[in-house]
Short mmCIF file of C-alpha atoms in Angstrom, two decimals:
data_model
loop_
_atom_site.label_atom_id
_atom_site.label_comp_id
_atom_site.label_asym_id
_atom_site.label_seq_id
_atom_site.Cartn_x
_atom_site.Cartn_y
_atom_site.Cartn_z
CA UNK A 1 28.13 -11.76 -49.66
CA UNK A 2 28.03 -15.28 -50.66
CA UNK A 3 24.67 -16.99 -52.24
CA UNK A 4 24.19 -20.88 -52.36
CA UNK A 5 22.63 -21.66 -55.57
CA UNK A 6 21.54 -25.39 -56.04
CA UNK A 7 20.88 -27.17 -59.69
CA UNK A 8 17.50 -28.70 -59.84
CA UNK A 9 15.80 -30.30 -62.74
CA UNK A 10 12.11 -30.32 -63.51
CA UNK A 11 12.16 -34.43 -63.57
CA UNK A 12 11.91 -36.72 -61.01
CA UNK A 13 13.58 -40.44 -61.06
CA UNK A 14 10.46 -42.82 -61.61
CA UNK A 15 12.77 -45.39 -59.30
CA UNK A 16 12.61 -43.42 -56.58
CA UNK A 17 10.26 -43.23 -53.18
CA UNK A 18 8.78 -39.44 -54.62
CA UNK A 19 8.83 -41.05 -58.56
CA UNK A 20 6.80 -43.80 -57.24
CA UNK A 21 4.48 -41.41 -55.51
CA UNK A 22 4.09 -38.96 -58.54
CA UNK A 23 3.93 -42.18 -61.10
CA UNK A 24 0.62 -43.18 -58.92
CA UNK A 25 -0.63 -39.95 -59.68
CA UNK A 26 -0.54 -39.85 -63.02
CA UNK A 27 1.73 -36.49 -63.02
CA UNK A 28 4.62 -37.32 -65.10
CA UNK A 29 4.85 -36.64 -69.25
CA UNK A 30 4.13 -40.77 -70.37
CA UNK A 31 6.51 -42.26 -70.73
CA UNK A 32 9.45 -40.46 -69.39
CA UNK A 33 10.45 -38.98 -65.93
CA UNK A 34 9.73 -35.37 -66.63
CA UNK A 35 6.76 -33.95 -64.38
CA UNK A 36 3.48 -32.62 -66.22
CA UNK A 37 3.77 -28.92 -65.82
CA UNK A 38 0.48 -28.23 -67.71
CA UNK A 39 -1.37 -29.85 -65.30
CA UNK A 40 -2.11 -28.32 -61.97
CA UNK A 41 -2.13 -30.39 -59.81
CA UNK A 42 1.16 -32.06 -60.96
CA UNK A 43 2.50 -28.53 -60.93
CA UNK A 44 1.10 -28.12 -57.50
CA UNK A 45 2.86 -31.36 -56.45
CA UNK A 46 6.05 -30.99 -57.36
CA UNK A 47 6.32 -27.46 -55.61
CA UNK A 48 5.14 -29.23 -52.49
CA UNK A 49 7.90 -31.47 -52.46
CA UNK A 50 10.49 -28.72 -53.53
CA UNK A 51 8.96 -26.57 -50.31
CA UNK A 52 9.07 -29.81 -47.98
CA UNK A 53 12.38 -30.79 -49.14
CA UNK A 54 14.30 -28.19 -50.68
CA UNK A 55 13.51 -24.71 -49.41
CA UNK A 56 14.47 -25.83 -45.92
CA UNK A 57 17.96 -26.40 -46.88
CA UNK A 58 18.75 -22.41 -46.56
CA UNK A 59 19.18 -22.52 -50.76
CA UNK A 60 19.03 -19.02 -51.94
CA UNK A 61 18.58 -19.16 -55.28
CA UNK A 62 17.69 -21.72 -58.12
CA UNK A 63 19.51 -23.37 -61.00
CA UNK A 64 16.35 -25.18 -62.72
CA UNK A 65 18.89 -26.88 -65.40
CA UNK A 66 17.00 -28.79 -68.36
CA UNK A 67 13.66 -26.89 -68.50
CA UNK A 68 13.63 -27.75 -72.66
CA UNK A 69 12.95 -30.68 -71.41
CA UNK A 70 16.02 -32.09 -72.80
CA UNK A 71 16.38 -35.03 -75.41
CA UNK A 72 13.27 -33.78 -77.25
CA UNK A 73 10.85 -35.57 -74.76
CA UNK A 74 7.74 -34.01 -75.70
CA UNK A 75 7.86 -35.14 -79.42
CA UNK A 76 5.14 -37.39 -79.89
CA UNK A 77 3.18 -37.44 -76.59
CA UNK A 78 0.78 -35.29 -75.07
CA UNK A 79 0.72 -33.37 -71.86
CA UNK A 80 -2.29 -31.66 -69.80
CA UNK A 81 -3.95 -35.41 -69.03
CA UNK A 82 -3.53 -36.09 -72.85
CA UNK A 83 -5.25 -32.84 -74.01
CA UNK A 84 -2.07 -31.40 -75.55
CA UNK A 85 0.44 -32.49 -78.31
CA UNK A 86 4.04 -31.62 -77.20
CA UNK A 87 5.16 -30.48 -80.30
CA UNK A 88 2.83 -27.71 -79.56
CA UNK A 89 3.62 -26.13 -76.12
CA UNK A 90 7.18 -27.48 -75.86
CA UNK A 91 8.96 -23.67 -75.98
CA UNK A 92 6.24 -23.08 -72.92
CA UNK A 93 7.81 -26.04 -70.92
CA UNK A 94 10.63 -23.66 -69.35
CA UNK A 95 7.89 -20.80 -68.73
CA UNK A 96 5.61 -23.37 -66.55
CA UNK A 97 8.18 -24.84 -64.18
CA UNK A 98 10.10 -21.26 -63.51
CA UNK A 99 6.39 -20.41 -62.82
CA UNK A 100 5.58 -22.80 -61.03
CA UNK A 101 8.64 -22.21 -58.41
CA UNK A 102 8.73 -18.76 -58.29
CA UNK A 103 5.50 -18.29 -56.99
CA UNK A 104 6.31 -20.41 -54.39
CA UNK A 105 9.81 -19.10 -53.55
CA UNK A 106 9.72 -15.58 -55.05
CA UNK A 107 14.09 -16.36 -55.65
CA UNK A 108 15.86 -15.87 -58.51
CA UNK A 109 16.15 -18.97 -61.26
CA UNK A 110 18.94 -19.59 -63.60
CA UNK A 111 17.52 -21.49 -66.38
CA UNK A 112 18.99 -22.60 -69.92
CA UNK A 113 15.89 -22.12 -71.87
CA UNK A 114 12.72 -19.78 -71.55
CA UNK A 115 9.71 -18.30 -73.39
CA UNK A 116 8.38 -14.67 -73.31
CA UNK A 117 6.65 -13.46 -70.40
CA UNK A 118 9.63 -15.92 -68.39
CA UNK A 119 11.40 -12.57 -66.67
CA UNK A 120 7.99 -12.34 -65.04
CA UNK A 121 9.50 -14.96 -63.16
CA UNK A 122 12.88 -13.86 -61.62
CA UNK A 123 14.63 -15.62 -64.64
CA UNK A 124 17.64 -15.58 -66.06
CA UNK A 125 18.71 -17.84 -69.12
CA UNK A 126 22.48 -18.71 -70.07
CA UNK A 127 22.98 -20.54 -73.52
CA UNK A 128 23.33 -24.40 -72.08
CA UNK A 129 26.12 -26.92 -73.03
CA UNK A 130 28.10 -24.86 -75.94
CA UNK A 131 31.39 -25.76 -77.39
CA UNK A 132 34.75 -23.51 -76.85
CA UNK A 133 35.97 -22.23 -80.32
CA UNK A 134 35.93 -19.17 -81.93
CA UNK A 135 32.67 -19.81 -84.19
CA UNK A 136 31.10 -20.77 -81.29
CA UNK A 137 31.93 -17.22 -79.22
CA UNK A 138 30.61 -15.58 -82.19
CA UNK A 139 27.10 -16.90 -82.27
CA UNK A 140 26.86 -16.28 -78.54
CA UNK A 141 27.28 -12.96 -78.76
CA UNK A 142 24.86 -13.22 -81.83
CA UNK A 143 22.67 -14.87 -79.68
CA UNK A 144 22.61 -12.95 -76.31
CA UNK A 145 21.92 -9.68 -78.45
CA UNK A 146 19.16 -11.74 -80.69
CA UNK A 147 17.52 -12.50 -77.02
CA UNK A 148 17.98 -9.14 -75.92
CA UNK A 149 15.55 -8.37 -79.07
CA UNK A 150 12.66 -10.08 -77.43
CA UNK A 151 12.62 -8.44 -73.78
CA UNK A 152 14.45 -10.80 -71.78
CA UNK A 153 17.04 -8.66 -69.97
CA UNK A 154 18.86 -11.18 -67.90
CA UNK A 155 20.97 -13.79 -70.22
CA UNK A 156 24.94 -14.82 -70.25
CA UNK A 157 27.16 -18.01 -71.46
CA UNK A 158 29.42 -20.14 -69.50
CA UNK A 159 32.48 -18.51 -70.14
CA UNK A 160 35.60 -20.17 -71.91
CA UNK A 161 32.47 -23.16 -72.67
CA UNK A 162 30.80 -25.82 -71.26
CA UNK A 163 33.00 -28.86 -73.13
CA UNK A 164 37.04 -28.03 -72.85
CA UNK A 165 39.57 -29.44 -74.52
CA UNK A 166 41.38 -32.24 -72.05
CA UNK A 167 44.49 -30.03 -71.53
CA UNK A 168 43.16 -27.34 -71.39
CA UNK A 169 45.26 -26.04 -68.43
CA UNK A 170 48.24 -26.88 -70.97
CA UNK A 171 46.94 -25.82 -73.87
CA UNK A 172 48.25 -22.27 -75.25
CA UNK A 173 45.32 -21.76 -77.76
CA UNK A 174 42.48 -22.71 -75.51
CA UNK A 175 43.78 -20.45 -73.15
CA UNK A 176 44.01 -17.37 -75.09
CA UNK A 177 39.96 -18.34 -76.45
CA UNK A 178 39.34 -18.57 -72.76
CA UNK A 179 40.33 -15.22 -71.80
CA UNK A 180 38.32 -13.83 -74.62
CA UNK A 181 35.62 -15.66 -73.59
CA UNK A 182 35.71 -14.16 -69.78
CA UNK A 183 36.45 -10.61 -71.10
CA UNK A 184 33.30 -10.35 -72.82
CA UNK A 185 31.32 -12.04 -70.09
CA UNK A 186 32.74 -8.99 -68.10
CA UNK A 187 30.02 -7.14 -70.05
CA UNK A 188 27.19 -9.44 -69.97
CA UNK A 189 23.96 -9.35 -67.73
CA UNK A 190 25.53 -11.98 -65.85
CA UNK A 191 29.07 -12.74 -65.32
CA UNK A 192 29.37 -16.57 -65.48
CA UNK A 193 31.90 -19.12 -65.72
CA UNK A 194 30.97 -22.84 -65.81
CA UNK A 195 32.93 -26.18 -67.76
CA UNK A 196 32.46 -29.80 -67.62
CA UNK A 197 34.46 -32.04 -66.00
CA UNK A 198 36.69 -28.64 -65.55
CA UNK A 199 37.84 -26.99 -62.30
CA UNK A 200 37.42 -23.58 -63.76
CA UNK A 201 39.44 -21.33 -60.81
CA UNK A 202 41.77 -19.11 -62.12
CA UNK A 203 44.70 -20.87 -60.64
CA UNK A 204 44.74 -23.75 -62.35
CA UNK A 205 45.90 -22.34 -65.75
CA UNK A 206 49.39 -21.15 -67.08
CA UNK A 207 51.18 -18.15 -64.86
CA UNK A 208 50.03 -15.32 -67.72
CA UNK A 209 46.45 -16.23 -68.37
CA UNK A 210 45.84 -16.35 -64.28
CA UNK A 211 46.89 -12.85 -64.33
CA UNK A 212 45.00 -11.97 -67.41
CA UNK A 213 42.03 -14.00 -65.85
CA UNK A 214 41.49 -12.32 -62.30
CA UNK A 215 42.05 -9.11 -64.00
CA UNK A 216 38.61 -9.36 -65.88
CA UNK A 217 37.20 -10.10 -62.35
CA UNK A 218 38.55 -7.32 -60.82
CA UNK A 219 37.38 -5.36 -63.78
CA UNK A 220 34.08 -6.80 -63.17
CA UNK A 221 33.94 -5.38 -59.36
CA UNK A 222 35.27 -1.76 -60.55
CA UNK A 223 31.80 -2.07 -62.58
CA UNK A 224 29.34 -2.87 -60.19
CA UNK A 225 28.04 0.61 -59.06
CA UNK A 226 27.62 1.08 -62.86
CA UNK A 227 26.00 -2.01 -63.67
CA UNK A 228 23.90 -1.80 -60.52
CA UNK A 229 22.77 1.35 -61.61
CA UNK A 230 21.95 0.53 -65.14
CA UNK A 231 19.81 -2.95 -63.61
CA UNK A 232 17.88 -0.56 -61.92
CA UNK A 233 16.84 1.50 -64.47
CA UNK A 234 16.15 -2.02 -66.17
CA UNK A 235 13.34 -3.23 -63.36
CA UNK A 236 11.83 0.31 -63.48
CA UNK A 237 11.49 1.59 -66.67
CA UNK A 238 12.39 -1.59 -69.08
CA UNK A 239 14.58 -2.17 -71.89
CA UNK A 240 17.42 -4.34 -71.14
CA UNK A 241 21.12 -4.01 -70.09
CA UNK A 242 23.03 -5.00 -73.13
CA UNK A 243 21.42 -3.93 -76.07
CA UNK A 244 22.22 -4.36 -80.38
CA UNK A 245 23.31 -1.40 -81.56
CA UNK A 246 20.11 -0.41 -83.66
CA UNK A 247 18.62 -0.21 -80.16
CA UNK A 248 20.54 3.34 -79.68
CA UNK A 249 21.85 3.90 -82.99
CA UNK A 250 18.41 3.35 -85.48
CA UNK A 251 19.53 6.15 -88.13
CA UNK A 252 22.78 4.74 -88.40
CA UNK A 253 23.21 2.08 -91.38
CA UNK A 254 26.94 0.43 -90.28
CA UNK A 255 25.80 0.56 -86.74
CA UNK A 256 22.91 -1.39 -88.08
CA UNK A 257 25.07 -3.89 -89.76
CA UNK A 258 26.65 -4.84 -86.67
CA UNK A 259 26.36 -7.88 -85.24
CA UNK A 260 28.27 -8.43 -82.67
CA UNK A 261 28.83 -5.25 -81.09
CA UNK A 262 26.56 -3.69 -78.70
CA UNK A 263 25.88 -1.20 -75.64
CA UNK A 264 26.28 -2.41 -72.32
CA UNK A 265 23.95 0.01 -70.38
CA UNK A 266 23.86 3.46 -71.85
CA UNK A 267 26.97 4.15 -72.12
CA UNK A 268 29.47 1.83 -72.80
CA UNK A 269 30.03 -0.04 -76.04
CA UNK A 270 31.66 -3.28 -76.14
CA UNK A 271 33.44 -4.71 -79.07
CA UNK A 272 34.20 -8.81 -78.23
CA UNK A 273 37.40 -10.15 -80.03
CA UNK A 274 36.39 -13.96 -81.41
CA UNK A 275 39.42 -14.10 -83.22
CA UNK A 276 43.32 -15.24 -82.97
CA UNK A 277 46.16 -12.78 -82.03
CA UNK A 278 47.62 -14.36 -85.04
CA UNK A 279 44.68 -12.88 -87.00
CA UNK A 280 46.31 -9.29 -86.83
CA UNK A 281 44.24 -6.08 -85.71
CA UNK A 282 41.08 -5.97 -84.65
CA UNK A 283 38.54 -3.65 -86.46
CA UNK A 284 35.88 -1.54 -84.53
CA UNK A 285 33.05 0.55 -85.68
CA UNK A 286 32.19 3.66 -83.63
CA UNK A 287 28.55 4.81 -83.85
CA UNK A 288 27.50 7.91 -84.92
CA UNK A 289 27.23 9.80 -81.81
CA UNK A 290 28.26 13.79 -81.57
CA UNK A 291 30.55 14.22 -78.73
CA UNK A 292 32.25 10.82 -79.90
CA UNK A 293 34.04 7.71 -77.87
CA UNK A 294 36.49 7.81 -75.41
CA UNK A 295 38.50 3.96 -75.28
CA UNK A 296 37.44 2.89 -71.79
CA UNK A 297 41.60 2.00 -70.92
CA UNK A 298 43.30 4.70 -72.53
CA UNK A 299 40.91 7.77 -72.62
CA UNK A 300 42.16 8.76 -75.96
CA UNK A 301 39.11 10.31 -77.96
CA UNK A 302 37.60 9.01 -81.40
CA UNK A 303 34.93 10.89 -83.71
CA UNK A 304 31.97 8.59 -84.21
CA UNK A 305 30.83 7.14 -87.69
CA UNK A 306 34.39 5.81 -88.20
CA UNK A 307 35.77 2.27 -88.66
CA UNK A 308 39.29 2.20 -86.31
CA UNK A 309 41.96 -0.61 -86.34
CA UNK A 310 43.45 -1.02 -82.97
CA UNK A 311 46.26 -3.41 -82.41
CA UNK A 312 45.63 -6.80 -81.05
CA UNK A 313 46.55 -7.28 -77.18
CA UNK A 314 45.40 -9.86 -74.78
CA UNK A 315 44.98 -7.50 -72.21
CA UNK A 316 41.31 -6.40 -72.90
CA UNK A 317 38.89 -6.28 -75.66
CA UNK A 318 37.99 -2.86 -76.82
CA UNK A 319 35.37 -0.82 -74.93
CA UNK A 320 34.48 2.46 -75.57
CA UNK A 321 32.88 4.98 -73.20
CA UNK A 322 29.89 7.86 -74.52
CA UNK A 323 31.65 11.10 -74.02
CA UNK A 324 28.77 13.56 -72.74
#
C-alpha cells in the first residue's frame, strides 16, 4: 500500500494572504513567522486552516519538519501573549504543534524534534539535517538508543545523511558509508532514507552498491511480520522496539559498556559497522544469555559473554538471533 506523506512546517509566511490574516491576530512568535503554539487560540487557528486547506488534499500522514523552531527563534522573546520567556518552554515547542494536529487529524507525524509525553501524539522523530561520515553514524546510533532511554519508541535517521558529498553516485567511499548507513536503518523503528539535493533511489549508484542496496530492502520486507509483531507488543504493553543493551542485559557489566549495540525487539541483536573495510575485522560482544546467539545469516552458534571477531564483508552487518 502506498501512503502520501506531505512536509509541513509550524510557520506561516507573514507575506502571504493567511500570514496577513494570522499577523492581524496577533498569533505569530514577535517578530518572526513561527505561529504561537502556547496560545490557544493561535493553536486553534492554525489547525483550522490545516483542516480547510490541507486535510482535504487526501494526505495521509504528516511530516511537521522544523518543530525546534529552527534558527533558535525563541531566544529572547516571549510566547503565550508575552507571558512566557522562550528560553523556557522552547524543548515544549515540538510537543504543542504535534498536539495541536493530532487531535485534529488523529494521523501519524514525522517530526525532527520532540519532548516527553510527544508519542502521546502519533509521533515519530528522525535526527534532522546530519552529516554522512563515520563519526557521524556513530552518534546516531548513540543517539537513537539515548532516546530510546526516555520512552519514545518511534525514532530513525535519514539513511546514508541528509548533506552528500557532490559525487556521491561516483564516489567509492561514500558509497560503502552509505550502505552501512541503510543496513542499520534495516533495524531501526523506522526504515528511512532521505538526502539533500540527492535522488536517493537505488539505481542511481555504482552496479555493486545497487545490489548491496535493494538487498537491505528486501531484508527489510522478510522482517515485517517480526517487526509488526514486536510494534504491537510496543502499543500494548510499552517499552520500545530497539532497546540499549542494559535494557535486557542489567547484570551484565560489558553488555553495559556498550554503546552502540542493542536489541531490536526481543530477540535480535544488532551490531552497526561505522567503520572502513580497510579498518580490518569487526569486533562484537555477545551478551550473557544461556542458550547463546545464533548469527542471523549463517546460523552458526556462539556462547554468550564472549567478545568474537568476524571478518569484515559489505554484505551485512552482524546480527545475532536469541536461541530459545
Amino acid at each position: 500500500m502506498r501512503t502520501t506523506m506531505l512536509s509541513v512546517w509550524s510557520k506561516i509566511d507573514r507575506n502571504s494572504k493567511l500570514g496577513k490574516e494570522t499577523a492581524s491576530k496577533g498569533y505569530y512568535i514577535p517578530n518572526t513567522d513561527w505561529i504561537d503554539f502556547f496560545n490557544p487560540d493561535a493553536a486553534a487557528f492554525y489547525w483550522k486552516n490545516f483542516k480547510e486547506k490541507l486535510i482535504p488534499t487526501g494526505i495521509d500522514c504528516w511530516w511537521q519538519d522544523a518543530t525546534e523552531p529552527e534558527n533558535d527563534d525563541l531566544e529572547g522573546r516571549k510566547v503565550w501573549n508575552g507571558t512566557l520567556p522562550g528560553e523556557m518552554v522552547r524543548n515544549v515547542y515540538p510537543l504543542m504543534v504535534c498536539k495541536t494536529v493530532y487531535e485534529g487529524s488523529h494521523n501519524f507525524i514525522l517530526t525532527r524534534s520532540g519532548f516527553p509525553g510527544i508519542q502521546r501524539y502519533g509521533a515519530a522523530l528522525w535526527s534532522g539535517d546530519v552529516g554522512n561520515d563515520w563519526e557521524t553514524l556513530r552518534r546516531q546510533i548513540v543517539g537513537g538508543l539515548g532516546l530510546m532511554s526516555t520512552g519514545i519508541p518511534w525514532w530513525t535517521y535519514d539513511a546514508g545523511g541528509f548533506f552528500r558529498p557532490g559525487n556521491q553516485y561516483s564516489d567509492k567511499d561514500y558509497q560503502e558509508r552509505l550502505i552501512r548507513w541503510i543496513q542499520t536503518s534495516v533495524f531501526l523503528p523506522l526504515m528511512r532514507v532521505h538526502g539533500y539535493m540527492s535522488n536517493t533511489e537505488p539505481w542511481n549508484y555504482q552496479p555493486e552498491t545497487y545490489r548491496l542496496f535493494v538487498e537491505q530492502i528486501r531484508l527489510r520486507h522478510k522482517l515485517l511480520p517480526y517487526i509488526k509483531k514486536e510494534a504491537e507488543l510496543v502499543a500494548k504493553e510499552g517499552g520500545t522496539l530497539m532497546r540499549p543493551l542494559l535494557f535486557d542485559f542489567p547484570n551484565d557489566e560489558k553488555a553495559l559498556a556498550q554503546e552502540t549495540e542493542y536489541m531490536f525487539g526481543h530477540d535480535l541483536l544488532v551490531c552497526p559497522v561505522y567503520q572502513s573495510l580497510s579498518d580490518g575485522d569487526v569486533s562484537v560482544y555477545l551478551p550473557k544469555h544461556p542458550q547463546g546467539w545464533k548469527d542471523y545469516f549463517t546460523g552458526k552458534h556462539y556462547d554468550g559473554g564472549q567478545t568474537i571477531q568476524l571478518p569484515a564483508t559489505l554484505e551485512h552487518i552482524p546480527v545475532f538471533e536469541k536461541v530459545k
